[in-house]
Tab-separated table of C-alpha atoms and ligand atoms in Angstrom:
chain	number	residue	atom	x	y	z
H	1	UNK	CA	-0.036	0.049	0.056
H	2	UNK	CA	1.424	3.644	-0.254
H	3	UNK	CA	0.318	5.270	2.898
H	4	UNK	CA	0.185	9.009	3.613
H	5	UNK	CA	1.765	10.061	6.976
H	6	UNK	CA	0.856	13.654	7.959
H	7	UNK	CA	2.921	14.982	10.596
H	8	UNK	CA	5.505	12.685	9.404
H	9	UNK	CA	8.540	14.759	10.259
H	10	UNK	CA	7.404	14.753	14.221
H	11	UNK	CA	7.891	12.651	17.146
H	12	UNK	CA	5.118	9.851	16.737
H	13	UNK	CA	4.799	10.340	12.984
H	14	UNK	CA	8.565	9.668	12.430
H	15	UNK	CA	8.033	6.116	14.526
H	16	UNK	CA	5.220	5.533	12.433
H	17	UNK	CA	7.034	6.271	9.258
H	18	UNK	CA	9.713	3.427	10.368
H	19	UNK	CA	7.130	1.093	10.973
H	20	UNK	CA	5.168	1.176	7.762
H	21	UNK	CA	8.253	0.985	5.878
H	22	UNK	CA	9.167	-2.269	8.090
H	23	UNK	CA	5.587	-3.577	7.151
H	24	UNK	CA	6.683	-3.302	3.572
H	25	UNK	CA	4.370	0.055	2.521
H	26	UNK	CA	5.372	2.815	0.550
H	27	UNK	CA	5.390	5.857	2.623
H	28	UNK	CA	5.235	9.599	1.857
H	29	UNK	CA	4.853	12.303	4.741
H	30	UNK	CA	3.438	15.927	4.637
H	31	UNK	CA	4.868	18.044	7.445
H	32	UNK	CA	5.462	21.994	7.467
H	33	UNK	CA	8.064	21.411	9.976
H	34	UNK	CA	6.714	23.756	12.334
H	35	UNK	CA	7.462	21.279	15.129
H	36	UNK	CA	8.657	18.413	13.527
H	37	UNK	CA	12.488	17.595	13.695
H	38	UNK	CA	12.926	14.670	11.541
H	39	UNK	CA	13.371	15.727	7.848
H	40	UNK	CA	16.455	14.272	7.999
H	41	UNK	CA	15.632	11.123	8.972
H	42	UNK	CA	12.732	10.862	6.603
H	43	UNK	CA	15.144	11.900	3.769
H	44	UNK	CA	17.984	8.771	5.109
H	45	UNK	CA	14.622	6.373	4.763
H	46	UNK	CA	14.128	7.626	1.325
H	47	UNK	CA	10.605	9.191	2.185
H	48	UNK	CA	9.619	11.623	0.089
H	49	UNK	CA	8.407	14.762	2.128
H	50	UNK	CA	5.677	17.239	0.887
H	51	UNK	CA	6.901	20.394	2.766
H	52	UNK	CA	3.502	22.180	3.520
H	53	UNK	CA	0.515	22.874	5.564
H	54	UNK	CA	-2.180	20.374	6.345
H	55	UNK	CA	-4.797	23.425	5.805
H	56	UNK	CA	-3.464	24.063	2.359
H	57	UNK	CA	-5.743	22.266	0.042
H	58	UNK	CA	-2.985	22.268	-2.781
H	59	UNK	CA	-0.585	20.618	-0.710
H	60	UNK	CA	-2.920	18.274	1.149
H	61	UNK	CA	-3.905	17.127	-2.561
H	62	UNK	CA	-0.191	16.579	-3.819
H	63	UNK	CA	0.858	14.576	-0.578
H	64	UNK	CA	-2.541	12.504	-0.807
H	65	UNK	CA	-2.354	11.812	-4.607
H	66	UNK	CA	-2.197	8.172	-5.370
H	67	UNK	CA	-2.318	6.984	-1.446
H	68	UNK	CA	-4.500	4.044	-0.480
H	69	UNK	CA	-4.585	5.144	3.167
H	70	UNK	CA	-3.825	8.254	5.356
H	71	UNK	CA	-2.604	8.552	9.072
H	72	UNK	CA	-3.260	12.048	10.118
H	73	UNK	CA	-1.146	13.221	12.660
H	74	UNK	CA	-0.118	16.641	11.727
H	75	UNK	CA	-1.389	19.271	14.493
H	76	UNK	CA	-0.412	21.690	17.013
H	77	UNK	CA	-0.044	18.976	19.699
H	78	UNK	CA	-0.325	21.104	22.682
H	79	UNK	CA	-2.826	22.348	25.072
H	80	UNK	CA	-1.241	25.313	25.985
H	81	UNK	CA	-0.232	26.637	22.722
H	82	UNK	CA	-3.915	26.372	21.730
H	83	UNK	CA	-4.953	28.293	24.742
H	84	UNK	CA	-2.415	30.975	23.746
H	85	UNK	CA	-2.987	30.850	19.944
H	86	UNK	CA	-6.896	29.540	19.282
H	87	UNK	CA	-7.078	30.701	15.579
H	88	UNK	CA	-3.726	29.332	14.530
H	89	UNK	CA	-4.290	25.933	16.407
H	90	UNK	CA	-7.743	25.878	15.055
H	91	UNK	CA	-6.325	26.336	11.256
H	92	UNK	CA	-3.920	23.513	12.022
H	93	UNK	CA	-5.713	21.215	13.844
H	94	UNK	CA	-9.259	21.096	12.517
H	95	UNK	CA	-9.139	22.948	9.250
H	96	UNK	CA	-6.060	21.017	8.601
H	97	UNK	CA	-7.930	17.701	9.272
H	98	UNK	CA	-11.068	18.696	7.207
H	99	UNK	CA	-8.474	19.592	4.418
H	100	UNK	CA	-6.716	16.291	4.667
H	101	UNK	CA	-10.018	14.307	4.469
H	102	UNK	CA	-10.958	16.350	1.637
H	103	UNK	CA	-7.710	15.404	-0.105
H	104	UNK	CA	-7.903	11.710	0.622
H	105	UNK	CA	-11.291	11.401	-0.423
H	106	UNK	CA	-10.137	12.764	-3.873
H	107	UNK	CA	-7.323	10.894	-4.062
H	108	UNK	CA	-9.649	7.432	-3.748
H	109	UNK	CA	-7.790	6.669	-0.633
H	110	UNK	CA	-9.693	3.947	1.281
H	111	UNK	CA	-8.733	4.445	4.855
H	112	UNK	CA	-7.966	7.464	7.208
H	113	UNK	CA	-6.499	6.864	10.685
H	114	UNK	CA	-6.893	9.942	12.804
H	115	UNK	CA	-4.734	10.794	16.043
H	116	UNK	CA	-7.258	11.999	18.263
H	117	UNK	CA	-6.759	12.791	22.090
H	118	UNK	CA	-7.420	11.767	25.473
H	119	UNK	CA	-7.970	15.446	26.098
H	120	UNK	CA	-11.737	15.519	24.465
H	121	UNK	CA	-12.657	13.742	28.153
H	122	UNK	CA	-11.420	16.565	29.639
H	123	UNK	CA	-13.511	17.670	33.120
H	124	UNK	CA	-14.713	14.155	32.854
H	125	UNK	CA	-13.314	12.526	35.615
H	126	UNK	CA	-15.104	9.473	35.507
H	127	UNK	CA	-12.033	7.185	35.753
H	128	UNK	CA	-11.138	5.173	33.736
H	129	UNK	CA	-12.516	6.724	30.532
H	130	UNK	CA	-14.539	4.783	28.224
H	131	UNK	CA	-14.650	5.711	24.729
H	132	UNK	CA	-18.962	6.311	24.804
H	133	UNK	CA	-18.085	8.963	28.279
H	134	UNK	CA	-19.208	12.310	27.825
H	135	UNK	CA	-16.937	14.766	26.230
H	136	UNK	CA	-15.980	17.725	28.002
H	137	UNK	CA	-13.136	19.435	26.430
H	138	UNK	CA	-11.483	21.979	28.313
H	139	UNK	CA	-8.987	23.841	25.760
H	140	UNK	CA	-9.390	24.797	22.025
H	141	UNK	CA	-7.044	21.969	21.686
H	142	UNK	CA	-9.354	19.441	22.757
H	143	UNK	CA	-12.378	21.026	21.339
H	144	UNK	CA	-10.871	21.126	17.607
H	145	UNK	CA	-9.457	17.149	18.147
H	146	UNK	CA	-13.277	16.367	19.033
H	147	UNK	CA	-14.483	18.355	16.268
H	148	UNK	CA	-12.173	16.634	14.241
H	149	UNK	CA	-13.650	13.365	15.032
H	150	UNK	CA	-17.092	14.361	14.349
H	151	UNK	CA	-15.724	15.290	10.975
H	152	UNK	CA	-14.155	11.841	10.144
H	153	UNK	CA	-17.479	9.963	11.329
H	154	UNK	CA	-19.306	11.991	8.885
H	155	UNK	CA	-16.845	10.666	5.988
H	156	UNK	CA	-16.999	7.012	7.412
H	157	UNK	CA	-20.801	7.240	7.424
H	158	UNK	CA	-21.379	8.751	3.956
H	159	UNK	CA	-19.115	5.852	2.926
H	160	UNK	CA	-16.582	8.432	1.499
H	161	UNK	CA	-13.815	6.698	3.192
H	162	UNK	CA	-13.245	3.960	6.425
H	163	UNK	CA	-11.969	5.940	9.326
H	164	UNK	CA	-10.671	5.265	12.699
H	165	UNK	CA	-10.221	7.533	15.203
H	166	UNK	CA	-7.763	7.255	18.145
H	167	UNK	CA	-7.753	8.805	21.455
H	168	UNK	CA	-3.972	8.794	22.516
H	169	UNK	CA	-3.272	9.345	26.230
H	170	UNK	CA	0.266	10.746	26.984
H	171	UNK	CA	2.538	9.306	24.222
H	172	UNK	CA	6.623	9.215	25.118
H	173	UNK	CA	9.476	7.821	23.797
H	174	UNK	CA	12.804	8.380	21.894
H	175	UNK	CA	12.970	11.741	19.428
H	176	UNK	CA	10.205	13.580	21.610
H	177	UNK	CA	11.418	16.866	21.126
H	178	UNK	CA	12.276	18.357	25.138
H	179	UNK	CA	13.256	21.894	24.096
H	180	UNK	CA	9.889	23.762	23.046
H	181	UNK	CA	7.628	25.183	25.724
H	182	UNK	CA	5.121	22.926	25.012
H	183	UNK	CA	6.921	19.864	25.323
H	184	UNK	CA	5.615	16.460	27.030
H	185	UNK	CA	6.546	16.202	30.264
H	186	UNK	CA	8.638	12.887	30.212
H	187	UNK	CA	11.056	14.700	27.395
H	188	UNK	CA	11.431	17.615	29.621
H	189	UNK	CA	12.176	15.489	32.863
H	190	UNK	CA	14.229	12.939	31.170
H	191	UNK	CA	16.177	15.931	29.761
H	192	UNK	CA	16.617	17.907	32.605
H	193	UNK	CA	17.608	15.009	35.210
H	194	UNK	CA	20.039	13.869	32.562
H	195	UNK	CA	21.728	17.496	32.715
H	196	UNK	CA	21.641	17.451	36.407
H	197	UNK	CA	18.771	20.056	36.620
H	198	UNK	CA	15.689	20.344	38.715
H	199	UNK	CA	12.461	19.345	37.852
H	200	UNK	CA	9.772	21.849	37.797
H	201	UNK	CA	6.381	20.180	38.691
H	202	UNK	CA	3.042	22.291	37.819
H	203	UNK	CA	0.841	22.099	40.240
H	204	UNK	CA	1.037	19.791	43.670
H	205	UNK	CA	2.203	16.933	41.395
H	206	UNK	CA	-0.984	14.889	42.319
H	207	UNK	CA	-2.256	15.030	38.927
H	208	UNK	CA	-2.258	11.697	37.138
H	209	UNK	CA	-1.725	10.614	33.484
H	210	UNK	CA	-1.732	7.280	31.464
H	211	UNK	CA	1.632	7.196	29.964
H	212	UNK	CA	1.978	4.835	26.751
H	213	UNK	CA	5.181	4.137	24.967
H	214	UNK	CA	5.511	5.276	21.379
H	215	UNK	CA	6.228	1.695	19.614
H	216	UNK	CA	3.129	0.576	21.257
H	217	UNK	CA	1.101	3.493	19.834
H	218	UNK	CA	2.725	2.802	16.196
H	219	UNK	CA	1.802	-0.640	16.566
H	220	UNK	CA	-1.841	0.022	16.942
H	221	UNK	CA	-1.632	2.759	14.205
H	222	UNK	CA	0.071	0.419	11.615
H	223	UNK	CA	-2.372	-2.544	12.407
H	224	UNK	CA	-5.312	-0.173	11.795
H	225	UNK	CA	-3.816	0.996	8.312
H	226	UNK	CA	-4.034	-2.463	7.329
H	227	UNK	CA	-7.543	-2.889	8.388
H	228	UNK	CA	-7.175	-4.144	12.032
H	229	UNK	CA	-10.062	-3.266	14.454
H	230	UNK	CA	-12.603	-2.054	11.824
H	231	UNK	CA	-16.177	-1.998	12.940
H	232	UNK	CA	-19.216	-2.290	10.575
H	233	UNK	CA	-21.054	0.124	12.236
H	234	UNK	CA	-20.295	3.803	13.189
H	235	UNK	CA	-16.850	5.118	13.240
H	236	UNK	CA	-14.607	3.184	15.491
H	237	UNK	CA	-13.253	5.533	18.247
H	238	UNK	CA	-10.327	3.749	20.521
H	239	UNK	CA	-8.206	4.710	23.550
H	240	UNK	CA	-4.767	4.271	23.361
H	241	UNK	CA	-3.447	4.193	26.840
H	242	UNK	CA	-1.972	1.465	28.880
H	243	UNK	CA	-4.858	1.610	31.662
H	244	UNK	CA	-1.907	2.900	34.425
H	245	UNK	CA	-2.194	5.719	36.472
H	246	UNK	CA	0.808	7.541	37.150
H	247	UNK	CA	0.981	10.637	39.010
H	248	UNK	CA	3.375	13.706	38.174
H	249	UNK	CA	4.855	13.396	41.363
H	250	UNK	CA	5.498	9.498	40.648
H	251	UNK	CA	6.799	10.183	37.196
H	252	UNK	CA	9.589	12.480	38.618
H	253	UNK	CA	10.989	9.805	40.855
H	254	UNK	CA	10.891	7.156	38.154
H	255	UNK	CA	12.788	9.499	35.638
H	256	UNK	CA	15.137	10.020	38.486
H	257	UNK	CA	15.687	5.987	38.900
H	258	UNK	CA	15.844	5.695	35.016
H	259	UNK	CA	18.370	8.131	34.454
H	260	UNK	CA	20.503	7.026	38.038
H	261	UNK	CA	20.313	10.575	39.680
H	262	UNK	CA	18.189	12.151	42.250
H	263	UNK	CA	16.969	15.474	40.357
H	264	UNK	CA	15.794	18.379	42.878
H	265	UNK	CA	11.953	19.053	42.527
H	266	UNK	CA	10.282	22.654	42.557
H	267	UNK	CA	6.796	23.300	42.804
H	268	UNK	CA	5.114	26.019	40.504
H	269	UNK	CA	1.649	27.060	39.634
H	270	UNK	CA	-0.996	24.609	37.930
H	271	UNK	CA	-1.227	25.104	34.446
H	272	UNK	CA	-4.283	26.889	33.175
H	273	UNK	CA	-6.555	24.178	31.351
H	274	UNK	CA	-4.470	21.014	33.036
H	275	UNK	CA	-6.845	17.949	33.244
H	276	UNK	CA	-6.389	16.474	36.678
H	277	UNK	CA	-6.750	12.948	36.129
H	278	UNK	CA	-6.283	10.937	32.745
H	279	UNK	CA	-6.357	7.190	32.698
H	280	UNK	CA	-8.052	4.998	29.697
H	281	UNK	CA	-10.282	2.253	29.767
H	282	UNK	CA	-8.676	0.119	27.453
H	283	UNK	CA	-11.453	-2.884	27.016
H	284	UNK	CA	-11.887	-1.674	23.486
H	285	UNK	CA	-8.351	-1.226	22.479
H	286	UNK	CA	-7.977	-5.012	23.633
H	287	UNK	CA	-11.118	-6.165	21.551
H	288	UNK	CA	-10.031	-4.681	18.563
H	289	UNK	CA	-6.193	-5.226	18.908
H	290	UNK	CA	-5.871	-8.323	20.898
H	291	UNK	CA	-4.055	-6.700	23.885
H	292	UNK	CA	-3.446	-3.379	25.687
H	293	UNK	CA	0.087	-1.993	24.866
H	294	UNK	CA	2.780	-3.644	26.888
H	295	UNK	CA	5.361	-1.688	27.600
H	296	UNK	CA	5.676	-0.320	31.205
H	297	UNK	CA	7.175	2.976	32.619
H	298	UNK	CA	10.289	1.708	33.849
H	299	UNK	CA	11.083	-0.254	30.559
H	300	UNK	CA	9.872	2.401	28.371
H	301	UNK	CA	11.910	5.077	30.388
H	302	UNK	CA	15.078	3.072	30.127
H	303	UNK	CA	14.828	2.799	26.123
H	304	UNK	CA	14.168	6.356	26.032
H	305	UNK	CA	17.362	7.181	28.446
H	306	UNK	CA	19.170	4.446	26.211
H	307	UNK	CA	18.770	6.425	22.910
H	308	UNK	CA	19.929	9.936	24.906
H	309	UNK	CA	23.111	8.441	25.783
H	310	UNK	CA	23.529	6.723	22.122
W	1	NAD	P1	4.987	16.621	16.942
W	1	NAD	O1	4.606	18.119	17.181
W	1	NAD	O2	5.880	16.285	17.071
W	1	NAD	O3	4.415	16.419	15.567
W	1	NAD	C1	3.163	16.803	14.747
W	1	NAD	C2	3.900	17.391	13.489
W	1	NAD	O4	2.713	17.739	12.503
W	1	NAD	C3	5.022	17.855	13.490
W	1	NAD	O5	6.076	17.122	12.716
W	1	NAD	C4	4.822	19.182	12.881
W	1	NAD	O6	5.756	19.869	12.221
W	1	NAD	C5	3.559	18.931	12.152
W	1	NAD	N1	2.332	19.964	11.884
W	1	NAD	C6	2.211	20.538	12.684
W	1	NAD	N2	0.856	21.520	12.217
W	1	NAD	C7	1.051	21.214	10.810
W	1	NAD	C8	0.563	21.649	9.751
W	1	NAD	N3	-0.279	22.673	9.722
W	1	NAD	N4	1.150	21.044	8.464
W	1	NAD	C9	1.637	20.313	8.508
W	1	NAD	N5	2.327	19.636	9.383
W	1	NAD	C10	1.933	20.216	10.692
W	1	NAD	O7	3.390	16.004	18.131
W	1	NAD	P2	3.164	14.176	18.508
W	1	NAD	O8	3.368	14.111	19.763
W	1	NAD	O9	4.109	13.318	17.606
W	1	NAD	O10	1.460	14.434	17.980
W	1	NAD	C11	1.521	13.678	16.855
W	1	NAD	C12	-0.151	13.778	16.682
W	1	NAD	O11	-0.678	12.898	18.083
W	1	NAD	C13	-0.924	15.053	17.096
W	1	NAD	O12	-2.139	15.069	15.857
W	1	NAD	C14	-1.261	15.378	18.608
W	1	NAD	O13	-2.267	16.400	18.645
W	1	NAD	C15	-1.445	13.513	18.684
W	1	NAD	N6	-1.456	13.293	20.115
W	1	NAD	C16	0.135	13.308	20.505
W	1	NAD	C17	0.087	13.337	22.114
W	1	NAD	C18	1.173	12.979	22.556
W	1	NAD	O14	1.094	12.404	24.197
W	1	NAD	N7	2.158	13.407	22.199
W	1	NAD	C19	-1.317	12.828	22.789
W	1	NAD	C20	-2.643	12.748	22.098
W	1	NAD	C21	-2.645	13.261	20.646
W	2	UD1	C1	-0.471	15.353	26.500
W	2	UD1	C2	-0.169	15.960	24.946
W	2	UD1	C3	-1.363	16.218	24.392
W	2	UD1	C4	-2.324	15.066	24.188
W	2	UD1	C5	-2.655	14.849	25.783
W	2	UD1	C6	-3.709	13.602	26.114
W	2	UD1	C7	2.208	16.476	24.732
W	2	UD1	C8	3.088	17.665	24.600
W	2	UD1	N1	0.713	16.747	25.006
W	2	UD1	O1	-1.230	16.679	27.245
W	2	UD1	O2	-0.835	16.458	22.724
W	2	UD1	O3	-3.470	15.506	23.679
W	2	UD1	O4	-1.531	14.648	26.591
W	2	UD1	O5	-3.628	13.247	27.194
W	2	UD1	O6	2.718	15.452	24.730
W	2	UD1	N2	4.036	19.303	33.851
W	2	UD1	C9	5.214	19.382	34.730
W	2	UD1	N3	6.135	19.601	34.327
W	2	UD1	C10	6.525	20.041	33.422
W	2	UD1	C11	6.235	19.418	32.128
W	2	UD1	C12	4.559	19.281	32.457
W	2	UD1	O7	4.483	19.224	35.930
W	2	UD1	O8	7.961	20.628	33.101
W	2	UD1	C13	2.729	18.486	34.132
W	2	UD1	C14	1.500	19.110	33.482
W	2	UD1	O9	1.317	20.103	33.816
W	2	UD1	C15	0.624	17.817	33.301
W	2	UD1	C16	1.517	16.782	33.058
W	2	UD1	O10	2.653	17.311	33.627
W	2	UD1	O11	-0.007	17.861	34.313
W	2	UD1	C17	1.522	16.166	31.452
W	2	UD1	O12	1.831	17.558	30.391
W	2	UD1	P1	2.391	17.357	29.486
W	2	UD1	O13	3.140	16.049	28.904
W	2	UD1	O14	2.514	18.993	28.985
W	2	UD1	O15	0.956	16.776	28.672
W	2	UD1	P2	-0.574	16.936	28.651
W	2	UD1	O16	-0.824	18.482	28.912
W	2	UD1	O17	-1.228	15.992	29.584
């Protein structure tokens, strides 16, 4: 199959590109390199990169041309950025999604796999979060991701393509960029702990997340591209988490152990729009894909640290 990965120069996208190549697919990427840092890796893998904005119909059309399936990961992947710049993130995250959907249909692609987010549950604290739990978005980012699911459901229901939306919980692993002000907590903590710097916990550290290792995430996505996990009815929506809750304070300790240091910890103000608790119900994931993600936090941290050292 020929597969388009939007956001292919990003953290999760670059791992997905590698996995799809290993599965024998031909892969193209669409990325504007606004946060993606893996253009050189794509080049070394021989993957064509269409450099452009997912919300630009011409760039999306060029990227989707001749593709059988699309994995749509391009987005401004930051809750905070969406609060600071709701209009530009709306364009990347929602207009981009609809533009890519239109391009996928025009190209005759059969399937579109969409990176949604656990952020759609937002204020809903009925844990563990099941896919049919009410969505209560707390940020423009979450609202855009949820609206993207609804657009995808429309295309799916109308028979224009087969869709599958995945609500990623907190994904971590090698190549996650620690240097942006919006970087994921594990990449920031690992980077700082390895440099002997102190870790800043936003709030009291009692907030919890369901951290899932990137290789486990791309395994699910690659299998969905190949048609696994399909339902005959409405758009399938599936959580991608481990179903294991870890507080940010516990995470700080686990990071110290993985790096072999005892980092100093300072507590700063809580972040606006921050969800307090987030934990996946993985029943549907397990039913559709056979098992829940296997990599536990110490193993995933160790593997990530090994790539920092290498
Ligand atoms: P990332 O920032 O590394 O990757 C996003 C990629 O999209 C980048 O390469 C960026 O340059 C590109 N991009 C952004 N706007 C674009 C645009 N308008 N046109 C073309 N390319 C654009 O982030 P990531 O963590 O790899 O996230 C991938 C996807 O997964 C995103 O959709 C994100 O919202 C979603 N997600 C991530 C997490 C997580 O924990 N990392 C959790 C839930 C959902
Ligand atoms: C993350 C994703 C988002 C996704 C959501 C799904 C990133 C950058 N964002 O958002 O795309 O949709 O999960 O659940 O991966 N924290 C600290 N100190 C730091 C950094 C963060 O205490 O230095 C705290 C935050 O306040 C938050 C927690 O760690 O409570 C996780 O933050 P972060 O990694 O940014 O992810 P989310 O906001 O959960």
